[in-house]
């Protein structure tokens, strides 16, 4: 349904771009979100983009991460700059239809998830 790509091992301060593509039967043009889970920690929201282009970021992502959605290609991108060791985590993308409402970080709203892509910052 959803496939993430772009995870890698990088040095602190470097940048990385993650991409997530939704399959044909996944909901497109809706809320597409990025989440992450570090070892031993709960999964947390990173950024979510609505079909209208409105984007919401977690506090730790503001100013460093940028997300955008391409409705035509059903792809959402997460550009991460100035990476820190604490950004090390498995990054997941998810999607759900908010039916015009404000996009949310609530995980139980999301209908489809990707398997994740690992980001390691040292």
PDB file of C-alpha atoms in Angstrom:
ATOM      1  CA  UNK A   1       0.000   0.000   0.000  1.00  0.00           C
ATOM      2  CA  UNK A   2       2.695   2.454   1.027  1.00  0.00           C
ATOM      3  CA  UNK A   3       6.417   2.154   0.366  1.00  0.00           C
ATOM      4  CA  UNK A   4       9.059   4.376   1.926  1.00  0.00           C
ATOM      5  CA  UNK A   5      12.523   4.910   0.501  1.00  0.00           C
ATOM      6  CA  UNK A   6      15.604   7.011   1.132  1.00  0.00           C
ATOM      7  CA  UNK A   7      16.672   5.847   4.564  1.00  0.00           C
ATOM      8  CA  UNK A   8      20.416   5.737   5.154  1.00  0.00           C
ATOM      9  CA  UNK A   9      23.238   6.176   7.628  1.00  0.00           C
ATOM     10  CA  UNK A  10      24.526   9.751   7.705  1.00  0.00           C
ATOM     11  CA  UNK A  11      26.678  12.004   9.829  1.00  0.00           C
ATOM     12  CA  UNK A  12      25.248  14.631  12.162  1.00  0.00           C
ATOM     13  CA  UNK A  13      24.569  17.864  10.330  1.00  0.00           C
ATOM     14  CA  UNK A  14      23.922  16.178   7.008  1.00  0.00           C
ATOM     15  CA  UNK A  15      20.663  16.077   5.092  1.00  0.00           C
ATOM     16  CA  UNK A  16      18.476  13.248   3.886  1.00  0.00           C
ATOM     17  CA  UNK A  17      15.329  13.032   1.799  1.00  0.00           C
ATOM     18  CA  UNK A  18      12.746  10.347   2.360  1.00  0.00           C
ATOM     19  CA  UNK A  19       9.983   9.520  -0.087  1.00  0.00           C
ATOM     20  CA  UNK A  20       6.792   7.570   0.290  1.00  0.00           C
ATOM     21  CA  UNK A  21       4.679   6.343  -2.570  1.00  0.00           C
ATOM     22  CA  UNK A  22       1.114   5.176  -2.176  1.00  0.00           C
ATOM     23  CA  UNK A  23      -0.119   2.288  -4.273  1.00  0.00           C
ATOM     24  CA  UNK A  24      -3.076   2.663  -6.612  1.00  0.00           C
ATOM     25  CA  UNK A  25      -5.601   1.398  -4.100  1.00  0.00           C
ATOM     26  CA  UNK A  26      -4.402   3.527  -1.232  1.00  0.00           C
ATOM     27  CA  UNK A  27      -6.157   6.769  -0.513  1.00  0.00           C
ATOM     28  CA  UNK A  28      -4.614   9.556  -2.512  1.00  0.00           C
ATOM     29  CA  UNK A  29      -4.964  13.265  -2.116  1.00  0.00           C
ATOM     30  CA  UNK A  30      -5.599  12.974   1.594  1.00  0.00           C
ATOM     31  CA  UNK A  31      -3.508  13.368   4.715  1.00  0.00           C
ATOM     32  CA  UNK A  32      -0.108  11.807   4.267  1.00  0.00           C
ATOM     33  CA  UNK A  33       1.972  11.688   7.391  1.00  0.00           C
ATOM     34  CA  UNK A  34       5.467  10.822   8.522  1.00  0.00           C
ATOM     35  CA  UNK A  35       6.072   9.140  11.847  1.00  0.00           C
ATOM     36  CA  UNK A  36       9.170   7.742  13.476  1.00  0.00           C
ATOM     37  CA  UNK A  37      10.016   5.241  16.147  1.00  0.00           C
ATOM     38  CA  UNK A  38      13.333   5.045  17.921  1.00  0.00           C
ATOM     39  CA  UNK A  39      14.380   1.885  19.772  1.00  0.00           C
ATOM     40  CA  UNK A  40      12.585   1.636  23.081  1.00  0.00           C
ATOM     41  CA  UNK A  41      10.361   4.623  22.360  1.00  0.00           C
ATOM     42  CA  UNK A  42       6.801   5.099  21.179  1.00  0.00           C
ATOM     43  CA  UNK A  43       6.107   6.079  17.603  1.00  0.00           C
ATOM     44  CA  UNK A  44       5.714   9.830  17.192  1.00  0.00           C
ATOM     45  CA  UNK A  45       4.447  12.113  14.484  1.00  0.00           C
ATOM     46  CA  UNK A  46       6.970  14.068  12.442  1.00  0.00           C
ATOM     47  CA  UNK A  47       4.990  15.867   9.727  1.00  0.00           C
ATOM     48  CA  UNK A  48       1.652  15.543   7.993  1.00  0.00           C
ATOM     49  CA  UNK A  49       0.606  17.083   4.701  1.00  0.00           C
ATOM     50  CA  UNK A  50      -2.952  17.599   3.537  1.00  0.00           C
ATOM     51  CA  UNK A  51      -4.188  17.505  -0.024  1.00  0.00           C
ATOM     52  CA  UNK A  52      -4.546  21.286   0.202  1.00  0.00           C
ATOM     53  CA  UNK A  53      -0.841  21.590   0.892  1.00  0.00           C
ATOM     54  CA  UNK A  54      -1.190  22.551   4.534  1.00  0.00           C
ATOM     55  CA  UNK A  55       1.590  20.962   6.505  1.00  0.00           C
ATOM     56  CA  UNK A  56       1.900  20.389  10.217  1.00  0.00           C
ATOM     57  CA  UNK A  57       5.141  19.605  11.994  1.00  0.00           C
ATOM     58  CA  UNK A  58       6.134  18.261  15.348  1.00  0.00           C
ATOM     59  CA  UNK A  59       8.047  20.813  17.389  1.00  0.00           C
ATOM     60  CA  UNK A  60      11.348  18.977  16.928  1.00  0.00           C
ATOM     61  CA  UNK A  61      10.868  19.056  13.151  1.00  0.00           C
ATOM     62  CA  UNK A  62      10.070  22.732  12.753  1.00  0.00           C
ATOM     63  CA  UNK A  63      12.821  24.607  10.976  1.00  0.00           C
ATOM     64  CA  UNK A  64      14.747  21.454  10.035  1.00  0.00           C
ATOM     65  CA  UNK A  65      12.269  19.208   8.206  1.00  0.00           C
ATOM     66  CA  UNK A  66      10.057  19.997   5.229  1.00  0.00           C
ATOM     67  CA  UNK A  67       7.321  17.782   3.827  1.00  0.00           C
ATOM     68  CA  UNK A  68       5.351  18.064   0.623  1.00  0.00           C
ATOM     69  CA  UNK A  69       2.764  15.974  -1.194  1.00  0.00           C
ATOM     70  CA  UNK A  70       2.396  15.346  -4.912  1.00  0.00           C
ATOM     71  CA  UNK A  71      -1.197  14.305  -5.462  1.00  0.00           C
ATOM     72  CA  UNK A  72      -0.598  13.244  -9.067  1.00  0.00           C
ATOM     73  CA  UNK A  73       2.136  10.782  -8.185  1.00  0.00           C
ATOM     74  CA  UNK A  74       0.661   9.892  -4.777  1.00  0.00           C
ATOM     75  CA  UNK A  75       4.025  10.638  -3.227  1.00  0.00           C
ATOM     76  CA  UNK A  76       4.980  12.467  -0.067  1.00  0.00           C
ATOM     77  CA  UNK A  77       8.521  13.649   0.548  1.00  0.00           C
ATOM     78  CA  UNK A  78      10.275  14.438   3.819  1.00  0.00           C
ATOM     79  CA  UNK A  79      13.360  16.608   3.494  1.00  0.00           C
ATOM     80  CA  UNK A  80      15.438  16.464   6.661  1.00  0.00           C
ATOM     81  CA  UNK A  81      18.250  18.941   7.261  1.00  0.00           C
ATOM     82  CA  UNK A  82      20.724  19.398  10.091  1.00  0.00           C
ATOM     83  CA  UNK A  83      20.189  15.853  11.247  1.00  0.00           C
ATOM     84  CA  UNK A  84      21.013  14.971  14.829  1.00  0.00           C
ATOM     85  CA  UNK A  85      21.795  11.618  16.454  1.00  0.00           C
ATOM     86  CA  UNK A  86      18.420  11.814  18.206  1.00  0.00           C
ATOM     87  CA  UNK A  87      16.763  11.705  14.771  1.00  0.00           C
ATOM     88  CA  UNK A  88      17.868   8.087  14.503  1.00  0.00           C
ATOM     89  CA  UNK A  89      14.726   6.018  14.089  1.00  0.00           C
ATOM     90  CA  UNK A  90      12.626   3.939  11.750  1.00  0.00           C
ATOM     91  CA  UNK A  91      10.570   6.351   9.691  1.00  0.00           C
ATOM     92  CA  UNK A  92       7.095   5.395   8.548  1.00  0.00           C
ATOM     93  CA  UNK A  93       4.561   7.015   6.270  1.00  0.00           C
ATOM     94  CA  UNK A  94       0.830   6.645   6.572  1.00  0.00           C
ATOM     95  CA  UNK A  95      -2.275   7.967   4.853  1.00  0.00           C
ATOM     96  CA  UNK A  96      -5.930   8.577   5.626  1.00  0.00           C
ATOM     97  CA  UNK A  97      -8.818  10.578   4.265  1.00  0.00           C
ATOM     98  CA  UNK A  98      -9.720  13.490   6.525  1.00  0.00           C
ATOM     99  CA  UNK A  99     -12.683  14.403   4.285  1.00  0.00           C
ATOM    100  CA  UNK A 100     -11.629  18.002   4.200  1.00  0.00           C
ATOM    101  CA  UNK A 101     -10.875  18.249   7.873  1.00  0.00           C
ATOM    102  CA  UNK A 102      -7.587  19.232   9.445  1.00  0.00           C
ATOM    103  CA  UNK A 103      -4.936  16.560   9.230  1.00  0.00           C
ATOM    104  CA  UNK A 104      -3.916  14.916  12.470  1.00  0.00           C
ATOM    105  CA  UNK A 105      -1.043  13.009  14.022  1.00  0.00           C
ATOM    106  CA  UNK A 106      -3.457  10.531  15.610  1.00  0.00           C
ATOM    107  CA  UNK A 107      -2.180   7.167  14.512  1.00  0.00           C
ATOM    108  CA  UNK A 108      -5.584   5.491  14.801  1.00  0.00           C
ATOM    109  CA  UNK A 109      -6.845   7.765  12.021  1.00  0.00           C
ATOM    110  CA  UNK A 110      -4.388   6.299   9.516  1.00  0.00           C
ATOM    111  CA  UNK A 111      -5.628   3.541   7.227  1.00  0.00           C
ATOM    112  CA  UNK A 112      -2.456   2.510   5.431  1.00  0.00           C
ATOM    113  CA  UNK A 113       1.139   2.315   6.588  1.00  0.00           C
ATOM    114  CA  UNK A 114       4.431   1.575   4.932  1.00  0.00           C
ATOM    115  CA  UNK A 115       6.963  -0.927   6.321  1.00  0.00           C
ATOM    116  CA  UNK A 116       9.371   1.870   7.278  1.00  0.00           C
ATOM    117  CA  UNK A 117      12.831   3.018   6.290  1.00  0.00           C
ATOM    118  CA  UNK A 118      15.752   3.258   8.708  1.00  0.00           C
ATOM    119  CA  UNK A 119      17.537   6.547   9.341  1.00  0.00           C
ATOM    120  CA  UNK A 120      20.711   6.426  11.391  1.00  0.00           C
ATOM    121  CA  UNK A 121      22.576   9.575  12.364  1.00  0.00           C
ATOM    122  CA  UNK A 122      25.982   9.327  14.010  1.00  0.00           C
TER     123      UNK A 122
END
